[in-house]
CSV table of C-alpha atoms in Angstrom, one decimal:
chain,number,residue,atom,x,y,z
A,650,MET,CA,-295.9,12.9,85.0
A,651,LEU,CA,-296.2,16.0,87.2
A,652,PRO,CA,-299.0,16.6,89.7
A,653,ASN,CA,-301.8,18.8,88.6
A,654,ALA,CA,-301.3,22.2,90.2
A,655,ALA,CA,-304.9,22.3,91.2
A,656,LEU,CA,-304.7,19.1,93.2
A,657,THR,CA,-303.5,18.8,96.7
A,658,GLU,CA,-303.3,15.0,96.6
A,659,ALA,CA,-300.1,13.4,95.3
A,660,VAL,CA,-300.4,11.5,92.0
A,661,LYS,CA,-299.8,7.8,92.1
A,662,LEU,CA,-298.1,6.3,89.1
A,663,ALA,CA,-298.3,2.7,87.9
A,664,VAL,CA,-296.8,1.1,84.8
A,665,THR,CA,-297.6,-2.1,82.9
A,666,ALA,CA,-296.4,-3.7,79.7
A,667,ALA,CA,-298.2,-6.0,77.3
A,668,PRO,CA,-297.7,-8.6,76.2
A,669,SER,CA,-295.9,-9.9,79.2
A,670,GLY,CA,-292.2,-10.4,79.1
A,671,LEU,CA,-290.9,-6.9,79.2
A,672,ARG,CA,-289.9,-5.9,82.7
A,673,VAL,CA,-291.0,-2.3,83.5
A,674,GLY,CA,-290.9,-0.2,86.6
A,675,LEU,CA,-290.7,3.3,88.0
A,676,SER,CA,-288.0,5.1,90.0
A,677,GLY,CA,-289.8,8.3,91.1
A,678,GLU,CA,-291.0,9.8,87.9
A,679,THR,CA,-288.4,7.8,85.8
A,680,LEU,CA,-289.6,4.9,83.7
A,681,LEU,CA,-287.4,1.9,83.9
A,682,LEU,CA,-287.3,-0.8,81.1
A,683,ASP,CA,-285.4,-4.1,81.4
A,684,ALA,CA,-285.3,-6.2,78.2
A,685,ALA,CA,-282.4,-8.4,79.1
A,686,GLN,CA,-284.5,-11.5,79.2
A,687,THR,CA,-287.3,-10.3,76.9
A,688,PRO,CA,-288.3,-12.2,73.7
A,689,ALA,CA,-288.0,-10.1,70.6
A,690,GLY,CA,-291.2,-8.3,69.6
A,691,HIS,CA,-293.4,-5.2,70.0
A,692,TYR,CA,-294.6,-4.2,73.5
A,693,THR,CA,-297.1,-1.5,74.7
A,694,VAL,CA,-296.0,0.2,77.9
A,695,THR,CA,-298.8,2.0,79.8
A,696,VAL,CA,-298.2,4.5,82.5
A,697,THR,CA,-301.3,5.3,84.6
A,698,GLY,CA,-301.5,8.3,87.0
A,699,THR,CA,-304.3,8.6,89.6
A,700,ALA,CA,-305.2,11.3,92.1
A,701,ALA,CA,-308.4,12.6,93.7
A,702,GLY,CA,-310.4,10.1,91.9
A,703,LEU,CA,-309.0,11.0,88.5
A,704,SER,CA,-307.0,8.7,86.2
A,705,ARG,CA,-305.0,9.5,83.2
A,706,GLN,CA,-302.9,7.1,81.0
A,707,ALA,CA,-300.0,7.5,78.6
A,708,THR,CA,-298.7,4.7,76.3
A,709,LEU,CA,-295.4,4.0,74.8
A,710,GLN,CA,-294.6,1.6,72.0
A,711,VAL,CA,-291.4,-0.4,72.6
A,712,SER,CA,-289.7,-2.7,70.0
A,713,VAL,CA,-287.3,-5.3,71.4
A,714,SER,CA,-284.9,-6.9,68.9
A,715,ALA,CA,-283.1,-10.2,69.4
A,716,PRO,CA,-279.6,-9.8,70.6
A,717,ALA,CA,-276.9,-9.9,67.9
A,718,GLN,CA,-275.4,-13.3,68.2
A,719,VAL,CA,-273.2,-15.5,65.9
A,720,SER,CA,-273.8,-19.2,66.2
A,721,GLY,CA,-271.2,-20.5,63.8
A,722,VAL,CA,-269.1,-20.1,60.6
A,723,THR,CA,-269.0,-22.5,57.7
A,724,LEU,CA,-266.1,-22.6,55.2
A,725,THR,CA,-266.0,-24.4,51.9
A,726,ALA,CA,-263.5,-24.6,49.1
A,727,SER,CA,-263.8,-25.3,45.3
A,728,ARG,CA,-261.4,-28.2,46.0
A,729,LEU,CA,-259.2,-29.4,48.8
A,730,SER,CA,-255.9,-29.8,47.0
A,731,LEU,CA,-254.0,-27.8,44.4
A,732,THR,CA,-250.7,-27.7,42.7
A,733,ALA,CA,-248.2,-25.0,43.4
A,734,GLY,CA,-248.8,-22.1,41.0
A,735,GLU,CA,-252.6,-22.7,41.0
A,736,ASN,CA,-255.5,-20.9,42.7
A,737,LEU,CA,-258.8,-22.0,44.3
A,738,ASP,CA,-261.9,-20.3,45.6
A,739,LEU,CA,-263.1,-20.2,49.3
A,740,GLN,CA,-266.5,-19.3,50.6
A,741,ALA,CA,-267.3,-18.4,54.2
A,742,THR,CA,-270.8,-18.1,55.6
A,743,VAL,CA,-271.6,-16.7,59.1
A,744,GLN,CA,-274.8,-18.0,60.9
A,745,GLY,CA,-276.4,-16.1,63.7
A,746,SER,CA,-279.4,-14.0,64.9
A,747,GLY,CA,-280.0,-10.4,65.4
A,748,ALA,CA,-278.2,-7.5,63.8
A,749,TYR,CA,-274.7,-9.2,63.8
A,750,GLN,CA,-271.9,-8.3,61.5
A,751,PRO,CA,-271.7,-11.0,58.8
A,752,GLY,CA,-268.1,-10.5,57.7
A,753,VAL,CA,-265.1,-12.6,58.4
A,754,THR,CA,-261.4,-12.1,58.6
A,755,TRP,CA,-259.1,-14.5,56.8
A,756,GLU,CA,-255.9,-16.3,57.8
A,757,VAL,CA,-253.7,-18.8,56.1
A,758,ARG,CA,-250.8,-20.7,57.6
A,759,GLY,CA,-248.5,-23.4,56.1
A,760,ASP,CA,-247.3,-26.4,58.0
A,761,THR,CA,-243.7,-25.4,57.3
A,762,PRO,CA,-242.1,-21.9,57.2
A,763,ALA,CA,-241.3,-22.4,53.5
A,764,LEU,CA,-245.0,-22.9,52.5
A,765,SER,CA,-246.8,-19.7,52.1
A,766,ALA,CA,-249.9,-18.5,50.2
A,767,GLN,CA,-251.9,-15.4,49.6
A,768,LEU,CA,-255.6,-14.8,50.4
A,769,THR,CA,-257.6,-12.1,48.5
A,770,SER,CA,-260.9,-11.5,50.2
A,771,ARG,CA,-264.1,-10.3,48.4
A,772,THR,CA,-267.1,-8.4,49.7
A,773,ASP,CA,-269.4,-11.4,49.3
A,774,GLY,CA,-267.6,-13.5,51.9
A,775,SER,CA,-265.5,-15.4,49.4
A,776,ALA,CA,-261.8,-15.3,48.9
A,777,ALA,CA,-259.2,-16.5,46.4
A,778,LEU,CA,-256.3,-18.6,47.6
A,779,SER,CA,-253.1,-18.4,45.5
A,780,VAL,CA,-250.0,-20.5,46.0
A,781,PRO,CA,-246.7,-19.5,44.4
A,782,ALA,CA,-245.3,-21.8,41.7
A,783,SER,CA,-242.1,-22.1,43.8
A,784,ALA,CA,-243.9,-23.3,46.9
A,785,PRO,CA,-243.0,-26.7,48.3
A,786,GLY,CA,-245.6,-29.4,49.0
A,787,GLY,CA,-247.4,-29.5,52.3
A,788,THR,CA,-250.6,-28.5,54.0
A,789,LEU,CA,-252.2,-25.0,54.3
A,790,THR,CA,-254.6,-24.3,57.1
A,791,VAL,CA,-257.2,-21.6,56.2
A,792,THR,CA,-259.2,-19.9,58.9
A,793,ALA,CA,-262.3,-17.8,58.5
A,794,ARG,CA,-263.1,-15.9,61.7
A,795,SER,CA,-266.3,-14.0,62.5
A,796,VAL,CA,-265.8,-10.2,62.7
A,797,HIS,CA,-268.7,-9.9,65.2
A,798,ASP,CA,-267.5,-12.7,67.4
A,799,PRO,CA,-263.9,-13.7,66.8
A,800,SER,CA,-264.4,-16.9,68.9
A,801,ARG,CA,-266.5,-18.2,66.1
A,802,LEU,CA,-264.4,-19.6,63.3
A,803,ALA,CA,-264.1,-22.4,60.7
A,804,GLN,CA,-261.0,-24.0,59.3
A,805,LEU,CA,-260.0,-26.0,56.2
A,806,GLN,CA,-256.9,-27.9,55.4
A,807,ILE,CA,-255.7,-27.6,51.8
A,808,THR,CA,-253.1,-29.9,50.4
A,809,VAL,CA,-250.4,-28.4,48.2
A,810,GLN,CA,-248.7,-30.6,45.7
A,811,VAL,CA,-245.5,-30.0,43.8
A,812,PRO,CA,-245.9,-30.2,40.0
A,813,VAL,CA,-244.7,-33.5,38.6
A,814,ALA,CA,-242.2,-33.0,35.8
A,815,PRO,CA,-243.1,-34.9,32.6
A,816,PRO,CA,-241.1,-37.9,31.9
A,817,PRO,CA,-238.2,-37.4,29.6
A,818,THR,CA,-239.0,-38.1,26.0
A,819,ALA,CA,-237.5,-41.4,24.9
A,820,PRO,CA,-234.9,-41.0,22.2
A,821,ALA,CA,-235.9,-42.3,18.8
A,822,PRO,CA,-234.5,-45.7,18.0
A,823,SER,CA,-231.1,-45.4,16.3
A,824,VAL,CA,-229.8,-47.8,13.7
A,825,PRO,CA,-227.1,-47.3,11.0
A,826,SER,CA,-227.6,-44.3,8.8
A,827,GLY,CA,-230.3,-44.6,6.1
A,828,TYR,CA,-232.8,-46.8,8.0
A,829,VAL,CA,-236.3,-45.4,8.5
A,830,TRP,CA,-238.6,-45.9,11.5
A,831,TYR,CA,-242.1,-45.6,10.1
A,832,PRO,CA,-244.8,-43.7,12.0
A,833,GLY,CA,-247.1,-46.1,13.8
A,834,SER,CA,-244.7,-49.0,13.8
A,835,ASP,CA,-244.6,-48.8,17.6
A,836,ARG,CA,-248.4,-49.2,17.9
A,837,ALA,CA,-250.1,-51.7,20.3
A,838,ALA,CA,-250.3,-55.3,19.2
A,839,SER,CA,-253.1,-56.3,16.9
A,840,ALA,CA,-255.4,-59.3,17.3
A,841,ASP,CA,-253.6,-61.0,14.4
A,842,GLU,CA,-250.2,-60.4,15.9
A,843,LEU,CA,-251.3,-61.8,19.3
A,844,GLU,CA,-252.8,-64.8,17.5
A,845,ILE,CA,-249.4,-65.6,16.0
A,846,LEU,CA,-248.0,-65.5,19.6
A,847,ARG,CA,-250.7,-68.0,20.6
A,848,LEU,CA,-250.1,-70.3,17.7
A,849,THR,CA,-246.4,-70.2,18.2
A,850,ASN,CA,-246.7,-71.2,21.8
A,851,GLU,CA,-249.1,-73.9,20.9
A,852,ALA,CA,-246.5,-75.4,18.5
A,853,ARG,CA,-243.8,-75.1,21.1
A,854,ALA,CA,-245.9,-76.9,23.6
A,855,ARG,CA,-246.5,-79.9,21.4
A,856,GLY,CA,-243.0,-80.1,19.8
A,857,ALA,CA,-242.3,-80.2,16.0
A,858,THR,CA,-240.1,-81.7,13.4
A,859,CYS,CA,-238.1,-79.0,11.6
A,860,GLY,CA,-237.1,-80.6,8.3
A,861,THR,CA,-235.9,-83.9,9.5
A,862,VAL,CA,-234.8,-82.8,12.9
A,863,PRO,CA,-237.3,-83.5,15.8
A,864,GLN,CA,-237.7,-80.6,18.2
A,865,ALA,CA,-238.7,-81.2,21.8
A,866,PRO,CA,-241.5,-79.1,23.4
A,867,ALA,CA,-240.2,-75.7,24.5
A,868,PRO,CA,-241.4,-73.2,27.1
A,869,ALA,CA,-244.0,-70.6,26.1
A,870,LEU,CA,-242.7,-67.2,24.9
A,871,ARG,CA,-243.7,-63.8,26.4
A,872,TRP,CA,-244.8,-60.9,24.3
A,873,ASN,CA,-242.3,-58.0,24.0
A,874,ASP,CA,-243.2,-54.6,22.5
A,875,GLN,CA,-239.7,-53.7,21.5
A,876,LEU,CA,-239.3,-56.9,19.5
A,877,ALA,CA,-242.7,-56.3,17.9
A,878,HIS,CA,-241.7,-52.7,17.0
A,879,ALA,CA,-238.6,-53.9,15.2
A,880,ALA,CA,-240.5,-56.7,13.4
A,881,ARG,CA,-243.4,-54.4,12.4
A,882,ASN,CA,-241.1,-51.7,11.1
A,883,HIS,CA,-239.1,-54.2,9.0
A,884,ALA,CA,-242.4,-55.7,7.6
A,885,LEU,CA,-243.4,-52.2,6.5
A,886,ASP,CA,-240.0,-51.5,5.0
A,887,LEU,CA,-240.2,-54.8,3.0
A,888,GLY,CA,-243.5,-53.8,1.5
A,889,LYS,CA,-242.8,-50.1,0.9
A,890,ARG,CA,-239.4,-50.6,-0.6
A,891,ARG,CA,-240.3,-53.8,-2.4
A,892,TYR,CA,-237.5,-56.2,-1.3
A,893,PHE,CA,-237.5,-59.4,0.7
A,894,ASP,CA,-234.5,-60.0,2.9
A,895,HIS,CA,-233.4,-60.0,6.6
A,896,THR,CA,-230.9,-57.3,5.7
A,897,THR,CA,-232.0,-53.9,4.3
A,898,PRO,CA,-230.4,-52.5,1.1
A,899,GLU,CA,-228.3,-50.3,3.4
A,900,GLY,CA,-227.0,-53.4,5.3
A,901,VAL,CA,-229.1,-53.0,8.5
A,902,LYS,CA,-229.5,-56.4,10.0
A,903,PHE,CA,-232.2,-57.7,12.3
A,904,SER,CA,-229.9,-57.4,15.3
A,905,ASP,CA,-229.4,-53.7,14.5
A,906,ARG,CA,-233.1,-53.2,14.3
A,907,ILE,CA,-234.0,-54.9,17.6
A,908,THR,CA,-231.1,-53.0,19.3
A,909,GLY,CA,-232.3,-49.8,17.8
A,910,ALA,CA,-235.8,-50.4,19.1
A,911,GLY,CA,-234.3,-50.5,22.6
A,912,TYR,CA,-234.2,-54.3,23.2
A,913,VAL,CA,-231.1,-55.3,25.2
A,914,TRP,CA,-230.5,-59.0,24.3
A,915,ARG,CA,-228.3,-61.9,24.9
A,916,THR,CA,-229.6,-64.1,22.0
A,917,ALA,CA,-232.0,-63.2,19.2
A,918,GLY,CA,-233.5,-64.5,15.9
A,919,GLU,CA,-235.9,-63.4,13.2
A,920,ASN,CA,-238.5,-64.9,10.8
A,921,ILE,CA,-240.1,-63.0,8.0
A,922,ALA,CA,-242.8,-64.0,5.5
A,923,ALA,CA,-244.9,-62.3,2.8
A,924,GLY,CA,-248.2,-63.0,1.1
A,925,GLN,CA,-249.8,-65.4,3.7
A,926,PRO,CA,-253.4,-64.3,4.3
A,927,SER,CA,-253.8,-65.2,8.0
A,928,PRO,CA,-251.9,-65.9,11.2
A,929,ALA,CA,-252.5,-69.6,10.9
A,930,ALA,CA,-251.2,-69.6,7.3
A,931,VAL,CA,-248.0,-67.8,8.2
A,932,VAL,CA,-247.2,-69.9,11.3
A,933,ASP,CA,-247.8,-73.0,9.2
A,934,ALA,CA,-245.4,-71.7,6.5
A,935,TRP,CA,-242.7,-71.1,9.1
A,936,LEU,CA,-243.2,-74.6,10.6
A,937,ARG,CA,-242.7,-76.1,7.1
A,938,SER,CA,-239.4,-74.2,6.6
A,939,PRO,CA,-236.6,-75.9,8.5
A,940,GLY,CA,-234.7,-72.7,9.4
A,941,HIS,CA,-237.8,-70.8,10.4
A,942,CYS,CA,-239.1,-73.8,12.3
A,943,THR,CA,-235.8,-74.0,14.2
A,944,ASN,CA,-236.1,-70.4,15.3
A,945,LEU,CA,-239.7,-70.8,16.3
A,946,MET,CA,-238.9,-73.9,18.4
A,947,ASN,CA,-235.6,-72.7,19.9
A,948,PRO,CA,-235.8,-73.2,23.7
A,949,ALA,CA,-233.2,-70.5,24.3
A,950,PHE,CA,-235.7,-67.8,23.4
A,951,THR,CA,-238.0,-66.4,26.1
A,952,GLU,CA,-239.6,-63.5,24.4
A,953,MET,CA,-241.2,-62.7,21.0
A,954,GLY,CA,-242.7,-59.8,19.1
A,955,VAL,CA,-244.6,-59.9,15.8
A,956,GLY,CA,-245.4,-57.4,13.1
A,957,GLY,CA,-248.2,-58.0,10.6
A,958,VAL,CA,-248.9,-55.2,8.1
A,959,ARG,CA,-250.7,-54.6,4.9
A,960,VAL,CA,-248.9,-52.5,2.3
A,961,ASP,CA,-251.2,-51.5,-0.5
A,962,GLY,CA,-249.6,-51.6,-4.0
A,963,SER,CA,-246.8,-53.8,-2.8
A,964,PRO,CA,-245.8,-57.1,-4.5
A,965,TYR,CA,-247.3,-59.4,-1.7
A,966,GLY,CA,-249.8,-57.1,0.1
A,967,LEU,CA,-249.3,-58.7,3.5
A,968,TYR,CA,-245.9,-58.8,5.2
A,969,TRP,CA,-245.0,-60.6,8.5
A,970,GLY,CA,-242.1,-60.3,10.9
A,971,GLN,CA,-241.4,-62.4,13.9
A,972,ASN,CA,-238.5,-61.5,16.3
A,973,PHE,CA,-237.3,-63.7,19.1
A,974,GLY,CA,-235.0,-62.8,21.9
A,975,THR,CA,-233.7,-63.5,25.4
A,976,PRO,CA,-233.0,-60.3,27.4
A,977,ARG,CA,-229.6,-59.7,28.9
């Protein structure tokens, strides 16, 4: 403010700010503002000039913004592990106040030189992490760093797993040419089949007389799926091809069948039956037959598998097979 040319007295200047908090001052005719410690808000600065009993004022509106400041960065991932060859999504969020830059820069580092990955950033603060299919297993450290304040960052560790190769397919059981392995003959044991195991072990526990020969109690048998597969398949074959014998029309013996089912044995035996309506009936029939009873009570056997099947349109309807073995 310049002195009025008609006045001979110097003009005195004063400056105030409201509300309080904004530091103001004068240096000659220069207005000084200091907002370093000033809360954000709107302030009215008033400059008053007085001379020769006269007073005039001028006002200035000042807006003070909060200083741009980043308080932290958060980083999340769609999951914390992936298999080599897969992708996952990352999301970074910057927290702060004032007019700070919200963006981040991305970094990724493997725990070994051989482990690498690619980060593709997006404008919304997210990124896609891609790991080559040839990458080894290990740990990736992903860093999201504030563009405004690089000292503010967040990190995540991502586990990279090597794809597990599927187990090799087991070869189909092999037996002499002409023998058929029926679909489903390798299914899980049925309740009736397991009941035959229970009844057999019950008979072994109490002992039996096979024909005229007493048989001492024998140890319980364990279930074996391979023996059951061979027994079940032979029971199906008996019904479907309408014969009843331990040896197939092509000459395949029970020992061929259990070997073909993958059972490696030291000693083995087989019982078959047809037409009995229940597990109790078929076990009773075997116990009444000296040869079958001797197999059932043989203490040399440690494992057993049973096949019980219904074959519609067959001569007997229900067919049963019981294979015994001791693994080599």
